[in-house]
Amino acid sequence: MSLKHTILGFLNAAPKTGYDLQKSIDLSIQHFWPSTQSQIYRTLKELEGEKLISGEIHIQSEKPNKKVYTLTAAGQEELVRWLSEPLVIPPHRSQFLVQLFFSRHLDPSIIISNLENHRNQLEKRLAFLESDEAQSRIELGRSAQEKAIYQIIIENGIHILKSEIEWANHSIGRLYKFIQKN
Amino acid sequence: MSLKHTILGFLNAAPKTGYDLQKSIDLSIQHFWPSTQSQIYRTLKELEGEKLISGEIHIQSEKPNKKVYTLTAAGQEELVRWLSEPLVIPPHRSQFLVQLFFSRHLDPSIIISNLENHRNQLEKRLAFLESDEAQSRIELGRSAQEKAIYQIIIENGIHILKSEIEWANHSIGRLYKFIQKN
DNA sequence: GGACCCATGTAAATAGTTACATGATTGC
DNA sequence: GCAATCATGTAACTATTTACATGGGTCC
């Protein structure tokens, strides 16, 4: 589970509550590792059980009390270990391709409209990654190395989305030609 | 769950056993919707409960008995409904990008070796999609429309993998330059 | 005798989503 | 008065993976 290591990664920078973590995730890695609040709180408990983080309750008078988690020495060790480890790419899944695969008996116009819908969704994601909002996050990096890494990550999304859009447009064109011939 | 619709899709072509389905999946959509035997048998029971398929036991003398499933009218209806439906693209997840994101304090040489490992895995997948084995599956399509669809699907994988490899190589180059400067 | 094909299933673990549930303070 | 922010959690459901479990027939 990457969420465990995501949390270790964020806590390595500074102690945080579940609530803080949710905000950090939404602001940074949400577009390649989204997470929900309920999952974060559950995972924090698991990590505490494994002694990789430790929680301490902070009593606040004006706001609700909160539980601030800190990385333990074992947690930091586990983080570095995972970061250095070569990861196996999990199998690729695309329900859209499954749909397309079984569409052989469908009217080509429906297939085209599904492809167009797919492409439009990809374009929305691309627009976000190319927006100032996403680009400005690169500037959040402190060191030159950090900036270089953020840049590379954003480029990954942009690069892949563009190529998926290209494929969709090319495929739409091909099916149009197919209709005209038949 | 796409496996349900995958099964409906295959049973639409011909009645099959769980064992047959596993083989069909491994031979065709395994690279964009892999599935395990245990999941197939469980899903068959669920679909039977929903009356979308119906199973009949065939007694064999030389081989173990088998349960052959057939698509019901309701099942076919559900299949066509799902095939025509615009799908929402699920959020993108990449544990590799999570790893990269937190690698800011790591030695750049480790980051590069992780990137190279990632690229090598992508290249293996690409080699498979470009192999005769994968290409020959396009010929399995009966109608011209079916062949066009198979072609489009294989191209999707090739197109995206090539662009991911491009990105990885570009990023490796960038990090190398970074090392030389510092 | 061992590997592979045919054929079926259960159980447990892991990961993630959606819905439910509460409650104080701050700003418009 | 209402929405937003801060803050924490539980419960139920969905989906997937891995491991366990069995057993006959065929081919080398």
PDB file of N, CA and C in Angstrom, chain B residues 101-171:
ATOM      1  N   PHE B 101       8.258  11.236  -5.843  1.00  0.00           N
ATOM      2  CA  PHE B 101       7.891  12.480  -5.155  1.00  0.00           C
ATOM      3  C   PHE B 101       8.640  12.651  -3.832  1.00  0.00           C
ATOM      4  N   PHE B 102       8.835  11.559  -3.119  1.00  0.00           N
ATOM      5  CA  PHE B 102       9.487  11.654  -1.809  1.00  0.00           C
ATOM      6  C   PHE B 102      10.994  11.418  -1.868  1.00  0.00           C
ATOM      7  N   SER B 103      11.522  11.301  -3.077  1.00  0.00           N
ATOM      8  CA  SER B 103      12.946  10.972  -3.228  1.00  0.00           C
ATOM      9  C   SER B 103      13.872  12.177  -3.149  1.00  0.00           C
ATOM     10  N   ARG B 104      13.332  13.317  -2.780  1.00  0.00           N
ATOM     11  CA  ARG B 104      14.149  14.545  -2.817  1.00  0.00           C
ATOM     12  C   ARG B 104      15.432  14.476  -2.000  1.00  0.00           C
ATOM     13  N   HIS B 105      15.421  13.700  -0.923  1.00  0.00           N
ATOM     14  CA  HIS B 105      16.625  13.651  -0.086  1.00  0.00           C
ATOM     15  C   HIS B 105      17.551  12.494  -0.454  1.00  0.00           C
ATOM     16  N   LEU B 106      17.079  11.687  -1.397  1.00  0.00           N
ATOM     17  CA  LEU B 106      17.875  10.521  -1.800  1.00  0.00           C
ATOM     18  C   LEU B 106      19.020  10.942  -2.711  1.00  0.00           C
ATOM     19  N   ASP B 107      20.042  10.117  -2.726  1.00  0.00           N
ATOM     20  CA  ASP B 107      21.136  10.328  -3.656  1.00  0.00           C
ATOM     21  C   ASP B 107      20.595  10.217  -5.090  1.00  0.00           C
ATOM     22  N   PRO B 108      20.917  11.213  -5.956  1.00  0.00           N
ATOM     23  CA  PRO B 108      20.379  11.178  -7.323  1.00  0.00           C
ATOM     24  C   PRO B 108      20.688   9.889  -8.074  1.00  0.00           C
ATOM     25  N   SER B 109      21.803   9.244  -7.735  1.00  0.00           N
ATOM     26  CA  SER B 109      22.131   8.012  -8.461  1.00  0.00           C
ATOM     27  C   SER B 109      21.114   6.909  -8.182  1.00  0.00           C
ATOM     28  N   ILE B 110      20.541   6.910  -6.976  1.00  0.00           N
ATOM     29  CA  ILE B 110      19.516   5.906  -6.661  1.00  0.00           C
ATOM     30  C   ILE B 110      18.236   6.226  -7.442  1.00  0.00           C
ATOM     31  N   ILE B 111      17.915   7.524  -7.510  1.00  0.00           N
ATOM     32  CA  ILE B 111      16.717   7.929  -8.256  1.00  0.00           C
ATOM     33  C   ILE B 111      16.857   7.496  -9.711  1.00  0.00           C
ATOM     34  N   ILE B 112      18.048   7.725 -10.260  1.00  0.00           N
ATOM     35  CA  ILE B 112      18.277   7.337 -11.657  1.00  0.00           C
ATOM     36  C   ILE B 112      18.132   5.829 -11.830  1.00  0.00           C
ATOM     37  N   SER B 113      18.663   5.075 -10.884  1.00  0.00           N
ATOM     38  CA  SER B 113      18.577   3.618 -11.071  1.00  0.00           C
ATOM     39  C   SER B 113      17.129   3.147 -10.931  1.00  0.00           C
ATOM     40  N   ASN B 114      16.345   3.795 -10.073  1.00  0.00           N
ATOM     41  CA  ASN B 114      14.922   3.454  -9.998  1.00  0.00           C
ATOM     42  C   ASN B 114      14.207   3.789 -11.305  1.00  0.00           C
ATOM     43  N   LEU B 115      14.570   4.940 -11.887  1.00  0.00           N
ATOM     44  CA  LEU B 115      13.961   5.332 -13.168  1.00  0.00           C
ATOM     45  C   LEU B 115      14.328   4.347 -14.269  1.00  0.00           C
ATOM     46  N   GLU B 116      15.580   3.913 -14.240  1.00  0.00           N
ATOM     47  CA  GLU B 116      16.026   2.957 -15.270  1.00  0.00           C
ATOM     48  C   GLU B 116      15.303   1.624 -15.121  1.00  0.00           C
ATOM     49  N   ASN B 117      15.147   1.204 -13.879  1.00  0.00           N
ATOM     50  CA  ASN B 117      14.419  -0.034 -13.622  1.00  0.00           C
ATOM     51  C   ASN B 117      12.972   0.080 -14.120  1.00  0.00           C
ATOM     52  N   HIS B 118      12.380   1.234 -13.845  1.00  0.00           N
ATOM     53  CA  HIS B 118      11.009   1.490 -14.297  1.00  0.00           C
ATOM     54  C   HIS B 118      10.932   1.421 -15.822  1.00  0.00           C
ATOM     55  N   ARG B 119      11.855   2.102 -16.480  1.00  0.00           N
ATOM     56  CA  ARG B 119      11.871   2.115 -17.942  1.00  0.00           C
ATOM     57  C   ARG B 119      12.070   0.710 -18.513  1.00  0.00           C
ATOM     58  N   ASN B 120      12.930  -0.072 -17.873  1.00  0.00           N
ATOM     59  CA  ASN B 120      13.172  -1.429 -18.378  1.00  0.00           C
ATOM     60  C   ASN B 120      11.911  -2.291 -18.322  1.00  0.00           C
ATOM     61  N   GLN B 121      11.140  -2.116 -17.261  1.00  0.00           N
ATOM     62  CA  GLN B 121       9.890  -2.866 -17.161  1.00  0.00           C
ATOM     63  C   GLN B 121       8.921  -2.445 -18.266  1.00  0.00           C
ATOM     64  N   LEU B 122       8.866  -1.138 -18.528  1.00  0.00           N
ATOM     65  CA  LEU B 122       7.981  -0.642 -19.590  1.00  0.00           C
ATOM     66  C   LEU B 122       8.411  -1.200 -20.941  1.00  0.00           C
ATOM     67  N   GLU B 123       9.714  -1.283 -21.136  1.00  0.00           N
ATOM     68  CA  GLU B 123      10.216  -1.790 -22.417  1.00  0.00           C
ATOM     69  C   GLU B 123       9.859  -3.258 -22.633  1.00  0.00           C
ATOM     70  N   LYS B 124       9.862  -4.008 -21.546  1.00  0.00           N
ATOM     71  CA  LYS B 124       9.476  -5.421 -21.672  1.00  0.00           C
ATOM     72  C   LYS B 124       8.024  -5.540 -22.097  1.00  0.00           C
ATOM     73  N   ARG B 125       7.176  -4.701 -21.509  1.00  0.00           N
ATOM     74  CA  ARG B 125       5.763  -4.738 -21.881  1.00  0.00           C
ATOM     75  C   ARG B 125       5.568  -4.343 -23.335  1.00  0.00           C
ATOM     76  N   LEU B 126       6.316  -3.318 -23.726  1.00  0.00           N
ATOM     77  CA  LEU B 126       6.213  -2.847 -25.112  1.00  0.00           C
ATOM     78  C   LEU B 126       6.645  -3.954 -26.069  1.00  0.00           C
ATOM     79  N   ALA B 127       7.748  -4.610 -25.728  1.00  0.00           N
ATOM     80  CA  ALA B 127       8.248  -5.693 -26.595  1.00  0.00           C
ATOM     81  C   ALA B 127       7.179  -6.761 -26.776  1.00  0.00           C
ATOM     82  N   PHE B 128       6.451  -7.042 -25.709  1.00  0.00           N
ATOM     83  CA  PHE B 128       5.398  -8.044 -25.839  1.00  0.00           C
ATOM     84  C   PHE B 128       4.297  -7.578 -26.783  1.00  0.00           C
ATOM     85  N   LEU B 129       3.852  -6.337 -26.607  1.00  0.00           N
ATOM     86  CA  LEU B 129       2.754  -5.840 -27.462  1.00  0.00           C
ATOM     87  C   LEU B 129       3.169  -5.764 -28.924  1.00  0.00           C
ATOM     88  N   GLU B 130       4.465  -5.593 -29.147  1.00  0.00           N
ATOM     89  CA  GLU B 130       4.940  -5.503 -30.531  1.00  0.00           C
ATOM     90  C   GLU B 130       5.308  -6.876 -31.096  1.00  0.00           C
ATOM     91  N   SER B 131       5.255  -7.886 -30.247  1.00  0.00           N
ATOM     92  CA  SER B 131       5.632  -9.230 -30.703  1.00  0.00           C
ATOM     93  C   SER B 131       4.583  -9.793 -31.655  1.00  0.00           C
ATOM     94  N   ASP B 132       4.976 -10.796 -32.405  1.00  0.00           N
ATOM     95  CA  ASP B 132       4.052 -11.451 -33.328  1.00  0.00           C
ATOM     96  C   ASP B 132       2.866 -12.040 -32.579  1.00  0.00           C
ATOM     97  N   GLU B 133       3.169 -12.529 -31.388  1.00  0.00           N
ATOM     98  CA  GLU B 133       2.117 -13.165 -30.604  1.00  0.00           C
ATOM     99  C   GLU B 133       0.933 -12.219 -30.381  1.00  0.00           C
ATOM    100  N   ALA B 134       1.263 -10.999 -29.944  1.00  0.00           N
ATOM    101  CA  ALA B 134       0.198 -10.031 -29.691  1.00  0.00           C
ATOM    102  C   ALA B 134      -0.427  -9.559 -31.000  1.00  0.00           C
ATOM    103  N   GLN B 135       0.416  -9.288 -31.975  1.00  0.00           N
ATOM    104  CA  GLN B 135      -0.078  -8.769 -33.256  1.00  0.00           C
ATOM    105  C   GLN B 135      -1.015  -9.756 -33.946  1.00  0.00           C
ATOM    106  N   SER B 136      -0.695 -11.045 -33.801  1.00  0.00           N
ATOM    107  CA  SER B 136      -1.487 -12.054 -34.506  1.00  0.00           C
ATOM    108  C   SER B 136      -2.914 -12.122 -33.965  1.00  0.00           C
ATOM    109  N   ARG B 137      -3.097 -11.614 -32.753  1.00  0.00           N
ATOM    110  CA  ARG B 137      -4.443 -11.659 -32.168  1.00  0.00           C
ATOM    111  C   ARG B 137      -5.417 -10.757 -32.909  1.00  0.00           C
ATOM    112  N   ILE B 138      -4.852  -9.736 -33.572  1.00  0.00           N
ATOM    113  CA  ILE B 138      -5.715  -8.856 -34.356  1.00  0.00           C
ATOM    114  C   ILE B 138      -6.417  -9.668 -35.445  1.00  0.00           C
ATOM    115  N   GLU B 139      -5.687 -10.616 -35.990  1.00  0.00           N
ATOM    116  CA  GLU B 139      -6.230 -11.442 -37.081  1.00  0.00           C
ATOM    117  C   GLU B 139      -7.367 -12.346 -36.621  1.00  0.00           C
ATOM    118  N   LEU B 140      -7.450 -12.528 -35.293  1.00  0.00           N
ATOM    119  CA  LEU B 140      -8.530 -13.359 -34.769  1.00  0.00           C
ATOM    120  C   LEU B 140      -9.907 -12.722 -34.985  1.00  0.00           C
ATOM    121  N   GLY B 141      -9.918 -11.418 -35.176  1.00  0.00           N
ATOM    122  CA  GLY B 141     -11.192 -10.729 -35.371  1.00  0.00           C
ATOM    123  C   GLY B 141     -11.854 -11.207 -36.660  1.00  0.00           C
ATOM    124  N   ARG B 142     -13.134 -11.414 -36.608  1.00  0.00           N
ATOM    125  CA  ARG B 142     -13.830 -11.924 -37.785  1.00  0.00           C
ATOM    126  C   ARG B 142     -14.238 -10.813 -38.740  1.00  0.00           C
ATOM    127  N   SER B 143     -15.016  -9.865 -38.246  1.00  0.00           N
ATOM    128  CA  SER B 143     -15.471  -8.784 -39.119  1.00  0.00           C
ATOM    129  C   SER B 143     -14.395  -7.714 -39.240  1.00  0.00           C
ATOM    130  N   ALA B 144     -14.571  -6.856 -40.254  1.00  0.00           N
ATOM    131  CA  ALA B 144     -13.632  -5.744 -40.431  1.00  0.00           C
ATOM    132  C   ALA B 144     -13.681  -4.827 -39.210  1.00  0.00           C
ATOM    133  N   GLN B 145     -14.879  -4.639 -38.671  1.00  0.00           N
ATOM    134  CA  GLN B 145     -15.027  -3.771 -37.493  1.00  0.00           C
ATOM    135  C   GLN B 145     -14.274  -4.353 -36.296  1.00  0.00           C
ATOM    136  N   GLU B 146     -14.401  -5.655 -36.147  1.00  0.00           N
ATOM    137  CA  GLU B 146     -13.714  -6.316 -35.041  1.00  0.00           C
ATOM    138  C   GLU B 146     -12.195  -6.145 -35.183  1.00  0.00           C
ATOM    139  N   LYS B 147     -11.689  -6.346 -36.370  1.00  0.00           N
ATOM    140  CA  LYS B 147     -10.252  -6.185 -36.584  1.00  0.00           C
ATOM    141  C   LYS B 147      -9.802  -4.756 -36.294  1.00  0.00           C
ATOM    142  N   ALA B 148     -10.620  -3.797 -36.743  1.00  0.00           N
ATOM    143  CA  ALA B 148     -10.283  -2.384 -36.503  1.00  0.00           C
ATOM    144  C   ALA B 148     -10.192  -2.116 -35.004  1.00  0.00           C
ATOM    145  N   ILE B 149     -11.124  -2.678 -34.246  1.00  0.00           N
ATOM    146  CA  ILE B 149     -11.138  -2.457 -32.800  1.00  0.00           C
ATOM    147  C   ILE B 149      -9.919  -3.095 -32.134  1.00  0.00           C
ATOM    148  N   TYR B 150      -9.601  -4.318 -32.512  1.00  0.00           N
ATOM    149  CA  TYR B 150      -8.439  -4.983 -31.920  1.00  0.00           C
ATOM    150  C   TYR B 150      -7.165  -4.184 -32.196  1.00  0.00           C
ATOM    151  N   GLN B 151      -7.081  -3.700 -33.420  1.00  0.00           N
ATOM    152  CA  GLN B 151      -5.929  -2.894 -33.817  1.00  0.00           C
ATOM    153  C   GLN B 151      -5.804  -1.648 -32.939  1.00  0.00           C
ATOM    154  N   ILE B 152      -6.915  -0.979 -32.759  1.00  0.00           N
ATOM    155  CA  ILE B 152      -6.948   0.241 -31.938  1.00  0.00           C
ATOM    156  C   ILE B 152      -6.505  -0.058 -30.507  1.00  0.00           C
ATOM    157  N   ILE B 153      -6.953  -1.183 -29.977  1.00  0.00           N
ATOM    158  CA  ILE B 153      -6.625  -1.524 -28.590  1.00  0.00           C
ATOM    159  C   ILE B 153      -5.128  -1.811 -28.429  1.00  0.00           C
ATOM    160  N   ILE B 154      -4.584  -2.588 -29.353  1.00  0.00           N
ATOM    161  CA  ILE B 154      -3.144  -2.879 -29.277  1.00  0.00           C
ATOM    162  C   ILE B 154      -2.354  -1.572 -29.408  1.00  0.00           C
ATOM    163  N   GLU B 155      -2.795  -0.725 -30.324  1.00  0.00           N
ATOM    164  CA  GLU B 155      -2.113   0.563 -30.516  1.00  0.00           C
ATOM    165  C   GLU B 155      -2.145   1.419 -29.268  1.00  0.00           C
ATOM    166  N   ASN B 156      -3.227   1.321 -28.526  1.00  0.00           N
ATOM    167  CA  ASN B 156      -3.327   2.093 -27.285  1.00  0.00           C
ATOM    168  C   ASN B 156      -2.158   1.746 -26.367  1.00  0.00           C
ATOM    169  N   GLY B 157      -1.977   0.451 -26.141  1.00  0.00           N
ATOM    170  CA  GLY B 157      -0.892   0.028 -25.267  1.00  0.00           C
ATOM    171  C   GLY B 157       0.461   0.478 -25.788  1.00  0.00           C
ATOM    172  N   ILE B 158       0.693   0.262 -27.087  1.00  0.00           N
ATOM    173  CA  ILE B 158       1.988   0.606 -27.665  1.00  0.00           C
ATOM    174  C   ILE B 158       2.254   2.109 -27.568  1.00  0.00           C
ATOM    175  N   HIS B 159       1.234   2.876 -27.907  1.00  0.00           N
ATOM    176  CA  HIS B 159       1.350   4.331 -27.916  1.00  0.00           C
ATOM    177  C   HIS B 159       1.691   4.879 -26.528  1.00  0.00           C
ATOM    178  N   ILE B 160       0.950   4.419 -25.535  1.00  0.00           N
ATOM    179  CA  ILE B 160       1.151   4.922 -24.174  1.00  0.00           C
ATOM    180  C   ILE B 160       2.487   4.458 -23.612  1.00  0.00           C
ATOM    181  N   LEU B 161       2.819   3.192 -23.835  1.00  0.00           N
ATOM    182  CA  LEU B 161       4.095   2.693 -23.321  1.00  0.00           C
ATOM    183  C   LEU B 161       5.265   3.455 -23.934  1.00  0.00           C
ATOM    184  N   LYS B 162       5.186   3.705 -25.234  1.00  0.00           N
ATOM    185  CA  LYS B 162       6.270   4.457 -25.877  1.00  0.00           C
ATOM    186  C   LYS B 162       6.419   5.829 -25.249  1.00  0.00           C
ATOM    187  N   SER B 163       5.296   6.452 -24.938  1.00  0.00           N
ATOM    188  CA  SER B 163       5.398   7.804 -24.391  1.00  0.00           C
ATOM    189  C   SER B 163       5.900   7.771 -22.951  1.00  0.00           C
ATOM    190  N   GLU B 164       5.577   6.707 -22.221  1.00  0.00           N
ATOM    191  CA  GLU B 164       6.105   6.589 -20.858  1.00  0.00           C
ATOM    192  C   GLU B 164       7.621   6.347 -20.889  1.00  0.00           C
ATOM    193  N   ILE B 165       8.051   5.560 -21.858  1.00  0.00           N
ATOM    194  CA  ILE B 165       9.480   5.281 -21.986  1.00  0.00           C
ATOM    195  C   ILE B 165      10.236   6.559 -22.357  1.00  0.00           C
ATOM    196  N   GLU B 166       9.639   7.312 -23.279  1.00  0.00           N
ATOM    197  CA  GLU B 166      10.214   8.605 -23.678  1.00  0.00           C
ATOM    198  C   GLU B 166      10.411   9.507 -22.462  1.00  0.00           C
ATOM    199  N   TRP B 167       9.352   9.578 -21.667  1.00  0.00           N
ATOM    200  CA  TRP B 167       9.412  10.414 -20.470  1.00  0.00           C
ATOM    201  C   TRP B 167      10.523   9.941 -19.538  1.00  0.00           C
ATOM    202  N   ALA B 168      10.589   8.630 -19.329  1.00  0.00           N
ATOM    203  CA  ALA B 168      11.602   8.086 -18.411  1.00  0.00           C
ATOM    204  C   ALA B 168      13.007   8.429 -18.911  1.00  0.00           C
ATOM    205  N   ASN B 169      13.243   8.239 -20.205  1.00  0.00           N
ATOM    206  CA  ASN B 169      14.576   8.527 -20.746  1.00  0.00           C
ATOM    207  C   ASN B 169      14.911  10.009 -20.642  1.00  0.00           C
ATOM    208  N   HIS B 170      13.937  10.822 -20.930  1.00  0.00           N
ATOM    209  CA  HIS B 170      14.139  12.253 -20.820  1.00  0.00           C
ATOM    210  C   HIS B 170      14.471  12.657 -19.385  1.00  0.00           C
ATOM    211  N   SER B 171      13.761  12.037 -18.434  1.00  0.00           N
ATOM    212  CA  SER B 171      13.964  12.368 -17.020  1.00  0.00           C
ATOM    213  C   SER B 171      15.318  11.877 -16.525  1.00  0.00           C
TER     214      SER B 171
END
